[in-house]
mmCIF file of C-alpha atoms in Angstrom:
data_model
loop_
_atom_site.group_PDB
_atom_site.id
_atom_site.type_symbol
_atom_site.label_atom_id
_atom_site.label_comp_id
_atom_site.label_asym_id
_atom_site.label_seq_id
_atom_site.Cartn_x
_atom_site.Cartn_y
_atom_site.Cartn_z
ATOM 1 C CA MET A 13 -109.726 124.938 -117.654
ATOM 2 C CA ARG A 14 -109.891 124.888 -121.456
ATOM 3 C CA ASN A 15 -110.825 128.571 -121.589
ATOM 4 C CA ARG A 16 -107.997 129.422 -119.118
ATOM 5 C CA LEU A 17 -105.546 127.564 -121.294
ATOM 6 C CA LEU A 18 -106.794 129.453 -124.448
ATOM 7 C CA ASN A 19 -106.585 132.771 -122.645
ATOM 8 C CA ALA A 20 -103.105 132.086 -121.677
ATOM 9 C CA ALA A 21 -102.088 131.039 -125.174
ATOM 10 C CA GLU A 22 -103.755 134.131 -126.620
ATOM 11 C CA ARG A 23 -102.030 136.405 -124.194
ATOM 12 C CA LEU A 24 -98.610 134.887 -125.221
ATOM 13 C CA LEU A 25 -99.700 135.047 -128.986
ATOM 14 C CA VAL A 26 -100.512 138.658 -128.658
ATOM 15 C CA LYS A 27 -97.350 139.636 -126.630
ATOM 16 C CA GLN A 28 -94.901 137.529 -128.489
ATOM 17 C CA GLY A 29 -96.178 135.794 -131.587
ATOM 18 C CA VAL A 30 -96.853 132.346 -132.677
ATOM 19 C CA ASP A 31 -93.400 131.177 -131.683
ATOM 20 C CA ALA A 32 -94.187 131.897 -128.022
ATOM 21 C CA ILE A 33 -96.785 129.250 -128.106
ATOM 22 C CA ARG A 34 -94.884 126.403 -126.469
ATOM 23 C CA LEU A 35 -96.778 123.950 -124.265
ATOM 24 C CA GLU A 36 -94.617 124.704 -121.336
ATOM 25 C CA ALA A 37 -94.942 128.426 -121.722
ATOM 26 C CA VAL A 38 -98.831 128.266 -121.980
ATOM 27 C CA ALA A 39 -99.078 125.838 -118.915
ATOM 28 C CA ALA A 40 -96.840 128.316 -116.860
ATOM 29 C CA GLU A 41 -98.821 131.297 -118.016
ATOM 30 C CA ALA A 42 -102.208 129.633 -117.201
ATOM 31 C CA GLY A 43 -100.691 128.506 -113.834
ATOM 32 C CA VAL A 44 -101.463 124.770 -114.678
ATOM 33 C CA SER A 45 -99.359 121.684 -115.064
ATOM 34 C CA LYS A 46 -98.172 120.465 -118.493
ATOM 35 C CA GLY A 47 -100.208 117.337 -117.927
ATOM 36 C CA GLY A 48 -103.398 119.522 -117.410
ATOM 37 C CA LEU A 49 -102.770 121.300 -120.616
ATOM 38 C CA LEU A 50 -102.041 118.004 -122.582
ATOM 39 C CA TYR A 51 -105.339 116.656 -121.370
ATOM 40 C CA HIS A 52 -107.246 119.422 -123.314
ATOM 41 C CA PHE A 53 -104.635 120.080 -126.103
ATOM 42 C CA PRO A 54 -102.488 117.035 -126.845
ATOM 43 C CA THR A 55 -100.249 118.904 -129.240
ATOM 44 C CA ARG A 56 -99.079 122.477 -130.014
ATOM 45 C CA ARG A 57 -100.927 122.352 -133.247
ATOM 46 C CA ALA A 58 -104.258 121.667 -131.371
ATOM 47 C CA LEU A 59 -103.670 124.468 -129.026
ATOM 48 C CA VAL A 60 -102.777 126.901 -131.809
ATOM 49 C CA GLN A 61 -105.870 125.810 -133.672
ATOM 50 C CA GLY A 62 -108.019 126.141 -130.660
ATOM 51 C CA VAL A 63 -106.869 129.740 -130.152
ATOM 52 C CA VAL A 64 -107.372 130.693 -133.819
ATOM 53 C CA GLU A 65 -110.763 129.043 -134.036
ATOM 54 C CA ARG A 66 -111.956 130.888 -130.817
ATOM 55 C CA LEU A 67 -110.600 134.256 -132.174
ATOM 56 C CA VAL A 68 -112.267 133.736 -135.510
ATOM 57 C CA GLU A 69 -115.507 132.847 -133.644
ATOM 58 C CA ARG A 70 -115.140 136.011 -131.592
ATOM 59 C CA PHE A 71 -114.737 138.101 -134.758
ATOM 60 C CA GLU A 72 -117.737 136.286 -136.277
ATOM 61 C CA GLU A 73 -119.844 137.244 -133.246
ATOM 62 C CA VAL A 74 -119.585 141.058 -134.123
ATOM 63 C CA LEU A 75 -120.606 140.506 -137.830
ATOM 64 C CA PRO A 76 -124.222 140.968 -138.647
ATOM 65 C CA GLY A 77 -126.423 138.304 -139.958
ATOM 66 C CA PRO A 78 -128.058 137.981 -143.434
ATOM 67 C CA ASP A 79 -130.975 140.173 -142.689
ATOM 68 C CA ALA A 80 -128.741 143.264 -141.918
ATOM 69 C CA PRO A 81 -129.136 146.503 -144.023
ATOM 70 C CA PRO A 82 -126.923 147.157 -146.888
ATOM 71 C CA GLY A 83 -123.360 147.932 -145.905
ATOM 72 C CA ALA A 84 -123.726 146.534 -142.359
ATOM 73 C CA PHE A 85 -121.332 143.660 -142.947
ATOM 74 C CA ALA A 86 -118.539 146.059 -144.488
ATOM 75 C CA ARG A 87 -119.199 148.440 -141.595
ATOM 76 C CA ALA A 88 -118.835 145.711 -138.927
ATOM 77 C CA TRP A 89 -115.610 144.696 -140.575
ATOM 78 C CA LEU A 90 -114.300 148.174 -139.932
ATOM 79 C CA ASP A 91 -115.631 148.657 -136.492
ATOM 80 C CA ALA A 92 -114.218 145.240 -135.391
ATOM 81 C CA SER A 93 -110.800 146.024 -136.732
ATOM 82 C CA ILE A 94 -110.066 149.707 -136.515
ATOM 83 C CA PRO A 95 -110.939 151.770 -133.471
ATOM 84 C CA ALA A 96 -112.659 155.076 -133.875
ATOM 85 C CA GLU A 97 -109.667 156.708 -131.945
ATOM 86 C CA ALA A 98 -106.129 155.532 -132.146
ATOM 87 C CA PRO A 99 -104.340 156.067 -128.804
ATOM 88 C CA GLU A 100 -100.711 156.349 -129.627
ATOM 89 C CA GLY A 101 -98.612 153.519 -128.357
ATOM 90 C CA GLU A 102 -101.558 151.662 -126.680
ATOM 91 C CA ALA A 103 -103.200 148.567 -127.462
ATOM 92 C CA VAL A 104 -107.117 148.744 -127.900
ATOM 93 C CA PRO A 105 -109.595 145.988 -127.726
ATOM 94 C CA SER A 106 -109.957 145.859 -131.485
ATOM 95 C CA ASP A 107 -106.163 144.947 -131.686
ATOM 96 C CA SER A 108 -106.594 141.538 -130.213
ATOM 97 C CA VAL A 109 -108.250 139.701 -133.039
ATOM 98 C CA PRO A 110 -106.066 141.226 -135.907
ATOM 99 C CA ILE A 111 -102.798 140.841 -133.873
ATOM 100 C CA ALA A 112 -103.625 137.190 -132.876
ATOM 101 C CA LEU A 113 -104.770 136.311 -136.496
ATOM 102 C CA PHE A 114 -101.735 137.927 -137.964
ATOM 103 C CA ALA A 115 -99.505 136.039 -135.710
ATOM 104 C CA ALA A 116 -101.260 132.801 -136.230
ATOM 105 C CA ALA A 117 -101.267 133.109 -139.851
ATOM 106 C CA ASN A 118 -97.493 132.964 -139.799
ATOM 107 C CA GLY A 119 -98.015 129.321 -138.741
ATOM 108 C CA PRO A 120 -98.919 126.824 -141.433
ATOM 109 C CA GLU A 121 -101.085 124.870 -138.906
ATOM 110 C CA VAL A 122 -103.697 127.589 -138.989
ATOM 111 C CA LEU A 123 -103.481 129.192 -142.225
ATOM 112 C CA ASP A 124 -106.179 126.813 -143.742
ATOM 113 C CA ILE A 125 -108.663 127.975 -141.023
ATOM 114 C CA LEU A 126 -108.109 131.493 -141.923
ATOM 115 C CA GLN A 127 -108.305 131.043 -145.698
ATOM 116 C CA GLU A 128 -111.518 129.030 -145.411
ATOM 117 C CA ARG A 129 -113.131 131.729 -143.193
ATOM 118 C CA TYR A 130 -111.850 134.548 -145.278
ATOM 119 C CA ARG A 131 -113.489 132.896 -148.437
ATOM 120 C CA SER A 132 -116.903 132.837 -146.559
ATOM 121 C CA TRP A 133 -116.540 136.486 -145.308
ATOM 122 C CA GLN A 134 -115.669 137.650 -148.841
ATOM 123 C CA ASP A 135 -118.724 135.853 -150.205
ATOM 124 C CA ARG A 136 -120.746 137.657 -147.503
ATOM 125 C CA LEU A 137 -119.107 140.963 -148.299
ATOM 126 C CA GLU A 138 -120.045 140.758 -152.012
ATOM 127 C CA ARG A 139 -123.652 140.194 -150.967
ATOM 128 C CA ASP A 140 -123.610 143.137 -148.559
ATOM 129 C CA GLY A 141 -125.803 145.383 -150.739
ATOM 130 C CA LEU A 142 -123.102 147.846 -151.625
ATOM 131 C CA PRO A 143 -122.053 148.672 -155.202
ATOM 132 C CA PRO A 144 -119.955 146.048 -156.879
ATOM 133 C CA GLY A 145 -116.360 145.985 -155.437
ATOM 134 C CA VAL A 146 -117.003 148.618 -152.598
ATOM 135 C CA ALA A 147 -117.332 146.126 -149.726
ATOM 136 C CA THR A 148 -114.197 144.285 -151.051
ATOM 137 C CA LEU A 149 -112.494 147.701 -151.123
ATOM 138 C CA VAL A 150 -113.369 148.359 -147.493
ATOM 139 C CA ARG A 151 -112.078 144.882 -146.436
ATOM 140 C CA MET A 152 -108.824 145.425 -148.288
ATOM 141 C CA ALA A 153 -108.428 148.855 -146.881
ATOM 142 C CA VAL A 154 -109.114 147.672 -143.330
ATOM 143 C CA ASP A 155 -107.007 144.542 -143.619
ATOM 144 C CA GLY A 156 -104.053 146.836 -144.805
ATOM 145 C CA TRP A 157 -104.665 149.310 -142.283
ATOM 146 C CA TRP A 158 -104.586 146.900 -139.230
ATOM 147 C CA THR A 159 -101.611 145.273 -140.677
ATOM 148 C CA ALA A 160 -99.855 148.752 -140.865
ATOM 149 C CA ARG A 161 -101.022 149.428 -137.321
ATOM 150 C CA LEU A 162 -99.708 146.088 -136.165
ATOM 151 C CA LEU A 163 -96.317 146.541 -137.753
ATOM 152 C CA GLY A 164 -95.933 150.185 -137.132
ATOM 153 C CA LEU A 165 -95.680 151.022 -140.941
ATOM 154 C CA ALA A 166 -96.394 154.772 -140.945
ATOM 155 C CA ASP A 167 -100.068 154.028 -139.759
ATOM 156 C CA PRO A 168 -102.227 157.256 -139.401
ATOM 157 C CA LYS A 169 -102.483 158.938 -136.048
ATOM 158 C CA GLY A 170 -104.829 161.426 -134.412
ATOM 159 C CA GLU A 171 -106.864 163.453 -136.716
ATOM 160 C CA HIS A 172 -105.530 161.882 -139.865
ATOM 161 C CA HIS A 173 -106.758 158.395 -138.378
ATOM 162 C CA ARG A 174 -110.163 159.884 -137.683
ATOM 163 C CA GLN A 175 -110.439 161.390 -141.152
ATOM 164 C CA LEU A 176 -109.369 158.146 -143.023
ATOM 165 C CA ARG A 177 -111.752 156.171 -140.798
ATOM 166 C CA ARG A 178 -114.685 158.399 -141.689
ATOM 167 C CA LEU A 179 -113.765 158.044 -145.447
ATOM 168 C CA VAL A 180 -113.869 154.261 -145.204
ATOM 169 C CA ALA A 181 -117.002 154.317 -143.073
ATOM 170 C CA ASP A 182 -118.610 156.617 -145.731
ATOM 171 C CA LEU A 183 -117.923 153.749 -148.277
ATOM 172 C CA THR A 184 -120.203 151.486 -146.149
ATOM 173 C CA GLU A 185 -123.043 153.920 -146.482
ATOM 174 C CA GLN A 186 -123.364 153.683 -150.297
ATOM 175 C CA ARG A 187 -126.487 151.888 -151.407
ATOM 176 C CA THR A 188 -127.292 150.156 -154.576
ATOM 177 C CA ASP A 189 -130.257 148.439 -156.146
ATOM 178 C CA PRO A 190 -130.287 144.748 -155.014
ATOM 179 C CA ALA A 191 -131.126 143.607 -158.501
ATOM 180 C CA ALA A 192 -128.342 145.565 -160.059
ATOM 181 C CA ALA A 193 -125.826 144.443 -157.458
ATOM 182 C CA SER A 194 -126.749 140.875 -158.166
ATOM 183 C CA ALA A 195 -126.385 141.293 -161.803
ATOM 184 C CA ALA A 196 -123.094 142.949 -161.463
ATOM 185 C CA ARG A 197 -121.715 140.642 -158.846
ATOM 186 C CA PRO A 198 -118.742 138.686 -160.291
ATOM 187 C CA GLU A 199 -119.058 134.744 -160.496
ATOM 188 C CA PRO A 200 -117.396 133.323 -157.515
ATOM 189 C CA ARG A 201 -113.834 131.976 -158.368
ATOM 190 C CA ARG A 202 -113.287 128.259 -158.162
ATOM 191 C CA GLU A 203 -110.173 126.843 -156.345
ATOM 192 C CA GLY A 204 -107.074 127.679 -158.327
ATOM 193 C CA GLU A 205 -108.481 130.417 -160.519
ATOM 194 C CA LEU A 206 -106.890 133.752 -160.580
#
């Protein structure tokens, strides 16, 4: 039942944004009573957090572990977020996580979850074995790209999409000496530092 409720909430979130996540609407979408929903998620906040945590876990599942070859983490970031082909006007499987995360990030109840996970992912990117800054550049390009796709902000289509994706993918193929990467890696920022 919990997964059924989370699936219903995710569908509403993807279709209508975080404001659509009302307990009554999710119960109706899932085909259960409001009481059944409240048993698993006593508040709207608990429900939204459950959806975001599950989406973050789903994204985490496609990311490689610490023994992956150099560039694998940055490449997985690209592959999980930007499809190889961009069918115009159609949603693709890789859209669900960015759309839901973007919609959920607009609610303060889940922003802290995303911020914490992004800090962890950024640390892993910086240790991805790519030249300093390259993995971060890939993340920033991908995050900007899926945001543009989500909002329809002149995102690339057709052959232009494929060419740009190849350029970003090529960045993940760069290699560096692990000792040099470690020496050149910036010190982690502490909370509140710029």
